PDB file of C-alpha atoms in Angstrom:
ATOM      1  CA  UNK G   1     160.534 154.869  38.047  1.00 57.00           C
ATOM      2  CA  UNK G   2     157.616 154.030  40.351  1.00 65.00           C
ATOM      3  CA  UNK G   3     159.306 150.766  41.338  1.00 65.00           C
ATOM      4  CA  UNK G   4     162.443 152.599  42.508  1.00 60.00           C
ATOM      5  CA  UNK G   5     160.355 155.031  44.552  1.00 56.00           C
ATOM      6  CA  UNK G   6     158.514 152.135  46.165  1.00 57.00           C
ATOM      7  CA  UNK G   7     161.806 150.385  46.906  1.00 56.00           C
ATOM      8  CA  UNK G   8     163.239 153.534  48.518  1.00 56.00           C
ATOM      9  CA  UNK G   9     160.080 154.024  50.552  1.00 48.00           C
ATOM     10  CA  UNK G  10     160.167 150.383  51.687  1.00 48.00           C
ATOM     11  CA  UNK G  11     163.810 150.798  52.739  1.00 47.00           C
ATOM     12  CA  UNK G  12     163.040 153.946  54.737  1.00 50.00           C
ATOM     13  CA  UNK G  13     160.063 152.292  56.443  1.00 53.00           C
ATOM     14  CA  UNK G  14     162.113 149.206  57.298  1.00 48.00           C
ATOM     15  CA  UNK G  15     164.860 151.339  58.847  1.00 44.00           C
ATOM     16  CA  UNK G  16     162.356 153.074  61.115  1.00 46.00           C
ATOM     17  CA  UNK G  17     160.695 149.779  61.997  1.00 46.00           C
ATOM     18  CA  UNK G  18     163.998 148.312  63.214  1.00 42.00           C
ATOM     19  CA  UNK G  19     165.498 151.404  64.846  1.00 42.00           C
ATOM     20  CA  UNK G  20     163.450 151.544  68.081  1.00 47.00           C
ATOM     21  CA  UNK G  21     164.263 147.969  69.065  1.00 44.00           C
ATOM     22  CA  UNK G  22     167.959 148.548  68.577  1.00 42.00           C
ATOM     23  CA  UNK G  23     167.797 151.773  70.600  1.00 46.00           C
ATOM     24  CA  UNK G  24     166.074 150.026  73.505  1.00 52.00           C
ATOM     25  CA  UNK G  25     168.661 147.270  73.360  1.00 60.00           C
ATOM     26  CA  UNK G  26     171.447 149.790  73.925  1.00 81.00           C
ATOM     27  CA  UNK G  27     169.925 151.307  77.089  1.00 92.00           C
ATOM     28  CA  UNK G  28     170.554 150.067  80.591  1.00 95.00           C
ATOM     29  CA  UNK G  29     167.754 149.105  82.961  1.00 95.00           C
ATOM     30  CA  UNK G  30     168.456 152.254  84.949  1.00 95.00           C
ATOM     31  CA  UNK G  31     168.160 154.424  81.832  1.00 96.00           C
ATOM     32  CA  UNK G  32     164.879 152.809  80.809  1.00 96.00           C
ATOM     33  CA  UNK G  33     163.556 153.262  84.347  1.00 95.00           C
ATOM     34  CA  UNK G  34     164.551 156.946  84.314  1.00 95.00           C
ATOM     35  CA  UNK G  35     162.896 157.509  80.932  1.00 94.00           C
ATOM     36  CA  UNK G  36     159.565 155.768  81.520  1.00 93.00           C
ATOM     37  CA  UNK G  37     158.983 153.956  84.807  1.00 94.00           C
ATOM     38  CA  UNK G  38     160.065 156.721  87.164  1.00 94.00           C
ATOM     39  CA  UNK G  39     156.862 158.677  86.535  1.00 93.00           C
ATOM     40  CA  UNK G  40     154.790 156.217  88.586  1.00 93.00           C
ATOM     41  CA  UNK G  41     157.317 154.126  90.495  1.00 94.00           C
ATOM     42  CA  UNK G  42     159.266 156.956  92.122  1.00 93.00           C
ATOM     43  CA  UNK G  43     156.322 158.223  94.184  1.00 93.00           C
ATOM     44  CA  UNK G  44     153.853 155.326  94.077  1.00 93.00           C
ATOM     45  CA  UNK G  45     151.452 157.005  91.665  1.00 92.00           C
ATOM     46  CA  UNK G  46     148.252 154.965  91.150  1.00 89.00           C
ATOM     47  CA  UNK G  47     149.510 152.449  93.719  1.00 92.00           C
ATOM     48  CA  UNK G  48     152.684 151.615  91.810  1.00 95.00           C
ATOM     49  CA  UNK G  49     155.265 149.851  93.974  1.00 96.00           C
ATOM     50  CA  UNK G  50     158.168 152.168  94.704  1.00 95.00           C
ATOM     51  CA  UNK G  51     161.757 151.257  93.973  1.00 93.00           C
ATOM     52  CA  UNK G  52     163.460 149.703  96.973  1.00 89.00           C
ATOM     53  CA  UNK G  53     160.310 149.548  99.127  1.00 93.00           C
ATOM     54  CA  UNK G  54     159.993 145.993 100.429  1.00 95.00           C
ATOM     55  CA  UNK G  55     156.477 146.676 101.742  1.00 95.00           C
ATOM     56  CA  UNK G  56     155.331 147.758  98.262  1.00 95.00           C
ATOM     57  CA  UNK G  57     156.788 144.700  96.521  1.00 96.00           C
ATOM     58  CA  UNK G  58     156.221 141.951  99.101  1.00 96.00           C
ATOM     59  CA  UNK G  59     152.671 141.038  98.041  1.00 95.00           C
ATOM     60  CA  UNK G  60     153.482 141.224  94.331  1.00 95.00           C
ATOM     61  CA  UNK G  61     156.570 139.053  94.696  1.00 96.00           C
ATOM     62  CA  UNK G  62     154.623 136.474  96.709  1.00 96.00           C
ATOM     63  CA  UNK G  63     153.217 135.330  93.348  1.00 95.00           C
ATOM     64  CA  UNK G  64     156.735 134.837  91.986  1.00 97.00           C
ATOM     65  CA  UNK G  65     159.025 136.913  89.835  1.00 97.00           C
ATOM     66  CA  UNK G  66     157.651 135.425  86.599  1.00 98.00           C
ATOM     67  CA  UNK G  67     154.200 136.834  87.452  1.00 97.00           C
ATOM     68  CA  UNK G  68     155.737 140.256  88.098  1.00 97.00           C
ATOM     69  CA  UNK G  69     157.488 140.073  84.729  1.00 98.00           C
ATOM     70  CA  UNK G  70     154.228 139.065  83.035  1.00 97.00           C
ATOM     71  CA  UNK G  71     152.337 141.940  84.671  1.00 96.00           C
ATOM     72  CA  UNK G  72     155.031 144.333  83.471  1.00 96.00           C
ATOM     73  CA  UNK G  73     154.830 143.048  79.909  1.00 97.00           C
ATOM     74  CA  UNK G  74     151.047 142.689  79.640  1.00 97.00           C
ATOM     75  CA  UNK G  75     149.983 145.415  82.075  1.00 95.00           C
ATOM     76  CA  UNK G  76     147.355 145.341  84.818  1.00 93.00           C
ATOM     77  CA  UNK G  77     144.070 147.031  83.976  1.00 90.00           C
ATOM     78  CA  UNK G  78     144.349 150.798  83.834  1.00 87.00           C
ATOM     79  CA  UNK G  79     146.827 151.054  86.724  1.00 88.00           C
ATOM     80  CA  UNK G  80     149.843 149.501  84.971  1.00 93.00           C
ATOM     81  CA  UNK G  81     150.014 150.050  81.228  1.00 94.00           C
ATOM     82  CA  UNK G  82     151.402 147.247  79.102  1.00 96.00           C
ATOM     83  CA  UNK G  83     155.176 147.438  78.841  1.00 96.00           C
ATOM     84  CA  UNK G  84     155.087 150.425  81.200  1.00 93.00           C
ATOM     85  CA  UNK G  85     154.580 152.451  78.014  1.00 92.00           C
ATOM     86  CA  UNK G  86     158.093 151.541  76.859  1.00 94.00           C
ATOM     87  CA  UNK G  87     156.951 150.460  73.424  1.00 92.00           C
ATOM     88  CA  UNK G  88     160.491 149.982  72.137  1.00 94.00           C
ATOM     89  CA  UNK G  89     161.558 147.747  75.050  1.00 96.00           C
ATOM     90  CA  UNK G  90     161.983 144.039  74.534  1.00 96.00           C
ATOM     91  CA  UNK G  91     160.617 141.588  77.080  1.00 97.00           C
ATOM     92  CA  UNK G  92     164.200 140.986  78.243  1.00 96.00           C
ATOM     93  CA  UNK G  93     164.781 144.717  78.769  1.00 97.00           C
ATOM     94  CA  UNK G  94     161.590 144.986  80.814  1.00 97.00           C
ATOM     95  CA  UNK G  95     162.670 142.055  82.983  1.00 97.00           C
ATOM     96  CA  UNK G  96     165.991 143.827  83.587  1.00 97.00           C
ATOM     97  CA  UNK G  97     164.093 146.940  84.682  1.00 96.00           C
ATOM     98  CA  UNK G  98     162.014 144.918  87.158  1.00 97.00           C
ATOM     99  CA  UNK G  99     165.208 143.357  88.512  1.00 96.00           C
ATOM    100  CA  UNK G 100     166.687 146.851  88.851  1.00 95.00           C
ATOM    101  CA  UNK G 101     163.619 148.086  90.747  1.00 95.00           C
ATOM    102  CA  UNK G 102     163.692 145.246  93.294  1.00 96.00           C
ATOM    103  CA  UNK G 103     167.439 144.786  93.753  1.00 93.00           C
ATOM    104  CA  UNK G 104     167.694 146.887  96.917  1.00 90.00           C
ATOM    105  CA  UNK G 105     164.493 145.992  98.750  1.00 89.00           C
ATOM    106  CA  UNK G 106     164.570 147.178 102.361  1.00 67.00           C
TER     107      UNK G 106
END
């Protein structure tokens, strides 16, 4: 009896543990941006580079895109939280979001 309850509980926990990653996988970069990143990157809050603003991104990109990806994933002090607070986003999804944010630099 107890074993079946434990098995059911383990199944429920495992379903919740896997669900967020699959949900993030199904969202586009634009959707992820609109759900999390827009808060800071739309208006430059806390010095965040704004989408499409070449002046905001120029210095950051001078270190190379891999460094920008790394900063997105790991965060930068208190200004840029790790993963941009998208806890269910994979590294690949976060890279797609960065690419989305810089695609139309002017």
